[in-house]
Amino acid sequence: MDRFKTILNIASKQTNLGFGLVALLTAGGEQIFSSVAFKCPCNELNFLYGLVFLLVPALALLLLGYILSKKMWILFTGLWHNKAKLCCWKNLAATCTAFFQISSTALVAPSSWFAVALLNGNYYECAMTGTNVSVYNKYLCKDMNSELDCAKKLPLLPCDKRNEEVLRALRSQSQILGWLVITFIMLSSLLIICLARCNSPISYQQLKFWRAYAQEERNQLLVSSSPPALSLLLKTRNDFPVFHPVITVPVHILPLLPDLLVCSCKCFPCSCVFGSHCMCQLFSVILE
């Protein structure tokens, strides 16, 4: 979790290295997950099983990206008590813009998972062999000698691997969709970046300087806030009440009480020592 959070922090700086690293790790994780955990059931649950493996991990990565994003919690912390500010159109537009920027960073990992899963083709094969759409099933079995027999045995194809023509058709469809998803992501990212840069009131060098200044300001704030917090803790720790545990001592062992106190002082800190008696502030003695 800490390593993923570190990588997400790198990506939150909106650098090409951070985005590429997140996409590469997500692609590698998908390959490992597909080879280890994915086993198509080859029955009527094919569609649901393949769809869950295709979409649910992407959704989990999206939610994890929101949870681990610092900008997310900076934006929403205390928002409930500042609802009056949201009524202003300017503040609402700024909040939506900030949330859109956070979402663009959080979408790197799930979009990478979805695209790589489609290029791999295993999830799509399992899902589409379990569809109940007769028109699509006839389309898959149009090159087979017996279309009726192929439609009945379609859910078993991911397991027996005998009808390679159908599996190749499904894999080609999945890979085409994968490349279309990648193309759409790249074009939409390019369009959004171009629109944002065209509407920028400052130059490119000024924008780089502002980002460096903001990052250094956050780092200095974290460094400079630790000594005052420690100093305040040292000043206020004596204001907290001290708990004194109570020991109940029976009357018949009262003559042995000095020895018990000496023994107990070997384990607990004492305030002072008088002769052979050790007076500990941690204990109060109550006679039964």
mmCIF file of C-alpha atoms in Angstrom:
data_model
loop_
_atom_site.group_PDB
_atom_site.id
_atom_site.type_symbol
_atom_site.label_atom_id
_atom_site.label_comp_id
_atom_site.label_asym_id
_atom_site.label_seq_id
_atom_site.Cartn_x
_atom_site.Cartn_y
_atom_site.Cartn_z
ATOM 1 C CA MET A 1 0.000 0.000 0.000
ATOM 2 C CA ASP A 2 2.804 2.443 0.844
ATOM 3 C CA ARG A 3 4.571 1.733 -2.434
ATOM 4 C CA PHE A 4 1.367 2.299 -4.401
ATOM 5 C CA LYS A 5 0.821 5.544 -2.516
ATOM 6 C CA THR A 6 4.350 6.704 -3.373
ATOM 7 C CA ILE A 7 3.799 5.925 -7.037
ATOM 8 C CA LEU A 8 0.471 7.742 -6.968
ATOM 9 C CA ASN A 9 2.155 10.779 -5.428
ATOM 10 C CA ILE A 10 4.610 10.782 -8.327
ATOM 11 C CA ALA A 11 1.719 10.611 -10.772
ATOM 12 C CA SER A 12 -0.114 13.395 -8.961
ATOM 13 C CA LYS A 13 2.654 15.771 -10.056
ATOM 14 C CA GLN A 14 1.323 15.228 -13.604
ATOM 15 C CA THR A 15 4.637 14.094 -15.027
ATOM 16 C CA ASN A 16 4.962 11.720 -17.935
ATOM 17 C CA LEU A 17 7.233 9.506 -15.829
ATOM 18 C CA GLY A 18 4.604 9.143 -13.108
ATOM 19 C CA PHE A 19 1.786 8.296 -15.495
ATOM 20 C CA GLY A 20 3.954 5.847 -17.426
ATOM 21 C CA LEU A 21 5.088 4.132 -14.223
ATOM 22 C CA VAL A 22 1.514 3.710 -12.977
ATOM 23 C CA ALA A 23 0.378 2.342 -16.351
ATOM 24 C CA LEU A 24 3.328 -0.070 -16.517
ATOM 25 C CA LEU A 25 2.744 -1.445 -13.022
ATOM 26 C CA THR A 26 -0.978 -1.814 -13.706
ATOM 27 C CA ALA A 27 -0.284 -3.718 -16.925
ATOM 28 C CA GLY A 28 2.128 -6.044 -15.147
ATOM 29 C CA GLY A 29 -0.358 -6.624 -12.346
ATOM 30 C CA GLU A 30 -3.061 -7.472 -14.861
ATOM 31 C CA GLN A 31 -0.871 -10.070 -16.538
ATOM 32 C CA ILE A 32 -0.041 -11.725 -13.223
ATOM 33 C CA PHE A 33 -3.666 -11.571 -12.054
ATOM 34 C CA SER A 34 -4.932 -13.032 -15.337
ATOM 35 C CA SER A 35 -2.534 -15.984 -15.251
ATOM 36 C CA VAL A 36 -2.966 -16.795 -11.549
ATOM 37 C CA ALA A 37 -6.534 -15.947 -10.473
ATOM 38 C CA PHE A 38 -8.654 -16.054 -13.635
ATOM 39 C CA LYS A 39 -10.302 -19.379 -14.465
ATOM 40 C CA CYS A 40 -13.294 -19.253 -16.804
ATOM 41 C CA PRO A 41 -16.122 -21.477 -15.441
ATOM 42 C CA CYS A 42 -17.247 -22.544 -18.953
ATOM 43 C CA ASN A 43 -20.968 -22.535 -18.128
ATOM 44 C CA GLU A 44 -23.840 -20.085 -17.989
ATOM 45 C CA LEU A 45 -21.816 -17.825 -15.658
ATOM 46 C CA ASN A 46 -19.249 -16.989 -18.341
ATOM 47 C CA PHE A 47 -20.663 -13.559 -19.137
ATOM 48 C CA LEU A 48 -20.947 -12.420 -15.519
ATOM 49 C CA TYR A 49 -17.570 -13.897 -14.556
ATOM 50 C CA GLY A 50 -15.685 -12.299 -17.433
ATOM 51 C CA LEU A 51 -17.433 -8.953 -16.987
ATOM 52 C CA VAL A 52 -16.598 -8.868 -13.275
ATOM 53 C CA PHE A 53 -12.908 -9.552 -13.912
ATOM 54 C CA LEU A 54 -12.873 -6.915 -16.630
ATOM 55 C CA LEU A 55 -14.621 -4.060 -14.797
ATOM 56 C CA VAL A 56 -14.454 -4.599 -11.024
ATOM 57 C CA PRO A 57 -10.629 -4.366 -10.695
ATOM 58 C CA ALA A 58 -10.734 -1.161 -12.755
ATOM 59 C CA LEU A 59 -13.379 0.240 -10.414
ATOM 60 C CA ALA A 60 -11.329 -0.792 -7.385
ATOM 61 C CA LEU A 61 -8.241 0.950 -8.797
ATOM 62 C CA LEU A 62 -10.305 4.081 -9.439
ATOM 63 C CA LEU A 63 -11.597 4.174 -5.863
ATOM 64 C CA LEU A 64 -8.102 3.473 -4.525
ATOM 65 C CA GLY A 65 -6.766 6.349 -6.570
ATOM 66 C CA TYR A 66 -9.367 8.665 -5.029
ATOM 67 C CA ILE A 67 -8.641 7.408 -1.506
ATOM 68 C CA LEU A 68 -4.867 7.854 -1.754
ATOM 69 C CA SER A 69 -5.033 11.254 -3.429
ATOM 70 C CA LYS A 70 -3.985 14.128 -1.159
ATOM 71 C CA LYS A 71 -5.651 16.679 -3.413
ATOM 72 C CA MET A 72 -8.928 14.797 -2.982
ATOM 73 C CA TRP A 73 -8.990 15.275 0.785
ATOM 74 C CA ILE A 74 -7.642 18.822 0.588
ATOM 75 C CA LEU A 75 -10.606 19.630 -1.618
ATOM 76 C CA PHE A 76 -13.325 17.890 0.415
ATOM 77 C CA THR A 77 -12.110 18.413 3.993
ATOM 78 C CA GLY A 78 -14.522 20.820 5.695
ATOM 79 C CA LEU A 79 -16.694 21.143 2.604
ATOM 80 C CA TRP A 80 -19.851 20.319 4.557
ATOM 81 C CA HIS A 81 -19.358 23.358 6.801
ATOM 82 C CA ASN A 82 -18.705 25.659 3.836
ATOM 83 C CA LYS A 83 -21.834 24.849 1.864
ATOM 84 C CA ALA A 84 -22.635 28.547 1.489
ATOM 85 C CA LYS A 85 -19.520 28.997 -0.627
ATOM 86 C CA LEU A 86 -20.696 26.344 -3.051
ATOM 87 C CA CYS A 87 -23.739 28.433 -3.899
ATOM 88 C CA CYS A 88 -21.429 30.843 -5.674
ATOM 89 C CA TRP A 89 -20.980 29.793 -9.286
ATOM 90 C CA LYS A 90 -17.296 30.753 -9.272
ATOM 91 C CA ASN A 91 -16.466 28.543 -6.274
ATOM 92 C CA LEU A 92 -18.546 25.670 -7.632
ATOM 93 C CA ALA A 93 -16.783 25.856 -10.984
ATOM 94 C CA ALA A 94 -13.376 25.881 -9.258
ATOM 95 C CA THR A 95 -14.357 22.847 -7.166
ATOM 96 C CA CYS A 96 -15.531 20.942 -10.237
ATOM 97 C CA THR A 97 -12.325 21.832 -12.082
ATOM 98 C CA ALA A 98 -10.177 20.583 -9.196
ATOM 99 C CA PHE A 99 -12.200 17.360 -8.977
ATOM 100 C CA PHE A 100 -11.784 16.843 -12.720
ATOM 101 C CA GLN A 101 -8.013 17.167 -12.346
ATOM 102 C CA ILE A 102 -8.048 14.647 -9.503
ATOM 103 C CA SER A 103 -10.161 12.254 -11.578
ATOM 104 C CA SER A 104 -7.790 12.513 -14.535
ATOM 105 C CA THR A 105 -4.946 11.316 -12.309
ATOM 106 C CA ALA A 106 -7.021 8.589 -10.661
ATOM 107 C CA LEU A 107 -8.176 7.259 -14.058
ATOM 108 C CA VAL A 108 -4.646 6.344 -15.175
ATOM 109 C CA ALA A 109 -4.566 2.963 -13.412
ATOM 110 C CA PRO A 110 -8.139 1.767 -14.241
ATOM 111 C CA SER A 111 -7.903 2.812 -17.886
ATOM 112 C CA SER A 112 -4.585 0.973 -18.154
ATOM 113 C CA TRP A 113 -6.140 -2.134 -16.615
ATOM 114 C CA PHE A 114 -9.126 -1.995 -18.973
ATOM 115 C CA ALA A 115 -7.002 -1.493 -22.091
ATOM 116 C CA VAL A 116 -4.461 -4.212 -21.229
ATOM 117 C CA ALA A 117 -7.256 -6.644 -20.281
ATOM 118 C CA LEU A 118 -8.868 -6.108 -23.689
ATOM 119 C CA LEU A 119 -5.550 -6.576 -25.471
ATOM 120 C CA ASN A 120 -5.017 -9.811 -23.550
ATOM 121 C CA GLY A 121 -8.460 -11.077 -24.564
ATOM 122 C CA ASN A 122 -9.045 -13.719 -21.878
ATOM 123 C CA TYR A 123 -11.792 -11.825 -20.047
ATOM 124 C CA TYR A 124 -13.536 -10.870 -23.268
ATOM 125 C CA GLU A 125 -13.458 -14.439 -24.573
ATOM 126 C CA CYS A 126 -15.000 -15.789 -21.388
ATOM 127 C CA ALA A 127 -17.651 -13.069 -21.243
ATOM 128 C CA MET A 128 -18.794 -13.196 -24.857
ATOM 129 C CA THR A 129 -19.058 -16.980 -24.957
ATOM 130 C CA GLY A 130 -21.699 -16.703 -22.227
ATOM 131 C CA THR A 131 -23.978 -14.220 -23.965
ATOM 132 C CA ASN A 132 -27.601 -15.164 -24.578
ATOM 133 C CA VAL A 133 -27.963 -12.985 -27.679
ATOM 134 C CA SER A 134 -28.878 -15.388 -30.455
ATOM 135 C CA VAL A 135 -27.898 -12.995 -33.240
ATOM 136 C CA TYR A 136 -24.377 -12.620 -31.866
ATOM 137 C CA ASN A 137 -24.055 -16.373 -31.287
ATOM 138 C CA LYS A 138 -25.043 -17.047 -34.897
ATOM 139 C CA TYR A 139 -22.457 -14.501 -36.018
ATOM 140 C CA LEU A 140 -19.738 -16.330 -34.097
ATOM 141 C CA CYS A 141 -20.773 -19.716 -35.479
ATOM 142 C CA LYS A 142 -21.411 -18.657 -39.072
ATOM 143 C CA ASP A 143 -18.231 -20.339 -40.353
ATOM 144 C CA MET A 144 -18.910 -23.605 -38.530
ATOM 145 C CA ASN A 145 -20.526 -26.612 -40.181
ATOM 146 C CA SER A 146 -23.190 -27.000 -37.519
ATOM 147 C CA GLU A 147 -24.321 -23.633 -36.196
ATOM 148 C CA LEU A 148 -26.809 -25.188 -33.763
ATOM 149 C CA ASP A 149 -24.194 -27.424 -32.199
ATOM 150 C CA CYS A 150 -21.750 -24.521 -31.982
ATOM 151 C CA ALA A 151 -24.300 -22.282 -30.254
ATOM 152 C CA LYS A 152 -24.974 -24.963 -27.628
ATOM 153 C CA LYS A 153 -21.300 -25.607 -26.961
ATOM 154 C CA LEU A 154 -20.271 -21.963 -27.079
ATOM 155 C CA PRO A 155 -19.838 -21.595 -23.267
ATOM 156 C CA LEU A 156 -17.445 -24.592 -23.293
ATOM 157 C CA LEU A 157 -15.075 -23.132 -25.881
ATOM 158 C CA PRO A 158 -12.706 -21.304 -23.478
ATOM 159 C CA CYS A 159 -11.964 -24.647 -21.772
ATOM 160 C CA ASP A 160 -11.705 -27.234 -24.562
ATOM 161 C CA LYS A 161 -9.944 -24.948 -27.141
ATOM 162 C CA ARG A 162 -11.101 -27.123 -30.049
ATOM 163 C CA ASN A 163 -12.883 -24.442 -32.082
ATOM 164 C CA GLU A 164 -9.957 -22.094 -32.556
ATOM 165 C CA GLU A 165 -11.768 -20.106 -35.242
ATOM 166 C CA VAL A 166 -14.332 -18.772 -32.773
ATOM 167 C CA LEU A 167 -11.707 -18.019 -30.135
ATOM 168 C CA ARG A 168 -9.533 -16.186 -32.654
ATOM 169 C CA ALA A 169 -12.521 -14.099 -33.723
ATOM 170 C CA LEU A 170 -13.280 -13.184 -30.110
ATOM 171 C CA ARG A 171 -9.636 -12.367 -29.390
ATOM 172 C CA SER A 172 -9.411 -10.154 -32.467
ATOM 173 C CA GLN A 173 -12.550 -8.282 -31.403
ATOM 174 C CA SER A 174 -11.125 -7.796 -27.923
ATOM 175 C CA GLN A 175 -7.821 -6.481 -29.245
ATOM 176 C CA ILE A 176 -9.565 -4.089 -31.615
ATOM 177 C CA LEU A 177 -11.596 -2.704 -28.714
ATOM 178 C CA GLY A 178 -8.412 -2.412 -26.650
ATOM 179 C CA TRP A 179 -6.644 -0.332 -29.273
ATOM 180 C CA LEU A 180 -9.747 1.808 -29.720
ATOM 181 C CA VAL A 181 -9.805 2.468 -25.967
ATOM 182 C CA ILE A 182 -6.120 3.445 -25.998
ATOM 183 C CA THR A 183 -6.667 5.747 -28.977
ATOM 184 C CA PHE A 184 -9.675 7.378 -27.329
ATOM 185 C CA ILE A 185 -7.721 7.957 -24.091
ATOM 186 C CA MET A 186 -4.784 9.501 -25.916
ATOM 187 C CA LEU A 187 -6.942 11.758 -28.096
ATOM 188 C CA SER A 188 -9.096 12.918 -25.190
ATOM 189 C CA SER A 189 -6.001 13.603 -23.053
ATOM 190 C CA LEU A 190 -4.407 15.596 -25.860
ATOM 191 C CA LEU A 191 -7.593 17.587 -26.390
ATOM 192 C CA ILE A 192 -8.007 18.378 -22.685
ATOM 193 C CA ILE A 193 -4.373 19.429 -22.308
ATOM 194 C CA CYS A 194 -4.567 21.642 -25.385
ATOM 195 C CA LEU A 195 -7.738 23.342 -24.148
ATOM 196 C CA ALA A 196 -6.239 23.890 -20.692
ATOM 197 C CA ARG A 197 -3.005 25.343 -22.073
ATOM 198 C CA CYS A 198 -4.808 27.578 -24.560
ATOM 199 C CA ASN A 199 -6.906 29.078 -21.749
ATOM 200 C CA SER A 200 -3.903 29.594 -19.455
ATOM 201 C CA PRO A 201 -3.314 33.286 -18.595
ATOM 202 C CA ILE A 202 0.417 32.683 -18.016
ATOM 203 C CA SER A 203 3.240 31.334 -20.136
ATOM 204 C CA TYR A 204 4.685 27.832 -20.045
ATOM 205 C CA GLN A 205 7.766 28.865 -18.044
ATOM 206 C CA GLN A 206 5.625 30.749 -15.531
ATOM 207 C CA LEU A 207 3.432 27.682 -15.142
ATOM 208 C CA LYS A 208 6.458 25.490 -14.422
ATOM 209 C CA PHE A 209 7.722 28.032 -11.881
ATOM 210 C CA TRP A 210 4.322 28.148 -10.161
ATOM 211 C CA ARG A 211 4.165 24.348 -9.868
ATOM 212 C CA ALA A 212 7.698 24.201 -8.464
ATOM 213 C CA TYR A 213 6.875 26.967 -6.003
ATOM 214 C CA ALA A 214 3.659 25.238 -4.861
ATOM 215 C CA GLN A 215 5.461 21.918 -4.364
ATOM 216 C CA GLU A 216 8.279 23.558 -2.385
ATOM 217 C CA GLU A 217 5.717 25.427 -0.280
ATOM 218 C CA ARG A 218 3.988 22.163 0.655
ATOM 219 C CA ASN A 219 7.315 20.543 1.542
ATOM 220 C CA GLN A 220 8.398 23.469 3.716
ATOM 221 C CA LEU A 221 5.026 23.491 5.461
ATOM 222 C CA LEU A 222 5.397 19.835 6.400
ATOM 223 C CA VAL A 223 8.946 20.368 7.651
ATOM 224 C CA SER A 224 8.247 23.562 9.612
ATOM 225 C CA SER A 225 5.058 22.288 11.259
ATOM 226 C CA SER A 226 6.757 19.424 13.124
ATOM 227 C CA PRO A 227 8.844 21.463 15.672
ATOM 228 C CA PRO A 228 5.903 23.680 16.794
ATOM 229 C CA ALA A 229 3.709 20.595 17.150
ATOM 230 C CA LEU A 230 6.346 18.891 19.307
ATOM 231 C CA SER A 231 6.792 22.022 21.423
ATOM 232 C CA LEU A 232 3.044 22.310 21.977
ATOM 233 C CA LEU A 233 2.900 18.644 22.965
ATOM 234 C CA LEU A 234 5.639 19.130 25.579
ATOM 235 C CA LYS A 235 3.818 22.133 27.025
ATOM 236 C CA THR A 236 0.411 20.487 27.284
ATOM 237 C CA ARG A 237 1.305 16.936 28.324
ATOM 238 C CA ASN A 238 1.299 17.876 32.029
ATOM 239 C CA ASP A 239 -2.326 19.024 31.712
ATOM 240 C CA PHE A 240 -3.577 15.483 31.121
ATOM 241 C CA PRO A 241 -4.809 13.605 34.230
ATOM 242 C CA VAL A 242 -2.607 10.794 35.548
ATOM 243 C CA PHE A 243 -4.295 7.489 36.276
ATOM 244 C CA HIS A 244 -3.344 5.865 39.581
ATOM 245 C CA PRO A 245 -4.254 2.184 39.642
ATOM 246 C CA VAL A 246 -5.556 0.776 42.927
ATOM 247 C CA ILE A 247 -4.308 -2.420 44.562
ATOM 248 C CA THR A 248 -6.517 -4.130 47.129
ATOM 249 C CA VAL A 249 -4.469 -5.686 49.946
ATOM 250 C CA PRO A 250 -6.052 -8.250 52.301
ATOM 251 C CA VAL A 251 -5.642 -7.601 56.041
ATOM 252 C CA HIS A 252 -3.891 -10.914 56.763
ATOM 253 C CA ILE A 253 -0.932 -9.975 54.551
ATOM 254 C CA LEU A 254 -0.658 -6.455 55.967
ATOM 255 C CA PRO A 255 2.517 -7.324 57.971
ATOM 256 C CA LEU A 256 4.205 -8.246 54.686
ATOM 257 C CA LEU A 257 3.273 -4.941 53.061
ATOM 258 C CA PRO A 258 6.761 -3.324 53.301
ATOM 259 C CA ASP A 259 8.314 -6.338 51.572
ATOM 260 C CA LEU A 260 5.620 -6.214 48.867
ATOM 261 C CA LEU A 261 6.318 -2.552 48.274
ATOM 262 C CA VAL A 262 10.023 -3.235 47.945
ATOM 263 C CA CYS A 263 9.339 -6.043 45.468
ATOM 264 C CA SER A 264 6.917 -3.939 43.472
ATOM 265 C CA CYS A 265 9.416 -1.129 43.255
ATOM 266 C CA LYS A 266 11.763 -3.410 41.379
ATOM 267 C CA CYS A 267 9.300 -3.382 38.470
ATOM 268 C CA PHE A 268 7.811 0.111 38.680
ATOM 269 C CA PRO A 269 9.370 3.593 38.900
ATOM 270 C CA CYS A 270 9.404 5.149 42.386
ATOM 271 C CA SER A 271 9.346 8.716 43.566
ATOM 272 C CA CYS A 272 11.523 8.399 46.672
ATOM 273 C CA VAL A 273 13.038 5.818 49.023
ATOM 274 C CA PHE A 274 12.826 5.969 52.832
ATOM 275 C CA GLY A 275 14.993 3.333 54.469
ATOM 276 C CA SER A 276 13.735 -0.061 53.398
ATOM 277 C CA HIS A 277 10.379 1.275 52.219
ATOM 278 C CA CYS A 278 9.765 2.314 48.643
ATOM 279 C CA MET A 279 6.944 4.820 48.188
ATOM 280 C CA CYS A 280 5.553 4.424 44.642
ATOM 281 C CA GLN A 281 3.248 7.051 43.236
ATOM 282 C CA LEU A 282 1.736 4.575 40.801
ATOM 283 C CA PHE A 283 -0.196 2.653 43.476
ATOM 284 C CA SER A 284 -2.783 3.357 46.147
ATOM 285 C CA VAL A 285 -3.306 0.680 48.783
ATOM 286 C CA ILE A 286 -6.819 -0.149 49.961
ATOM 287 C CA LEU A 287 -7.388 -2.449 52.905
ATOM 288 C CA GLU A 288 -10.169 -4.989 52.702
#
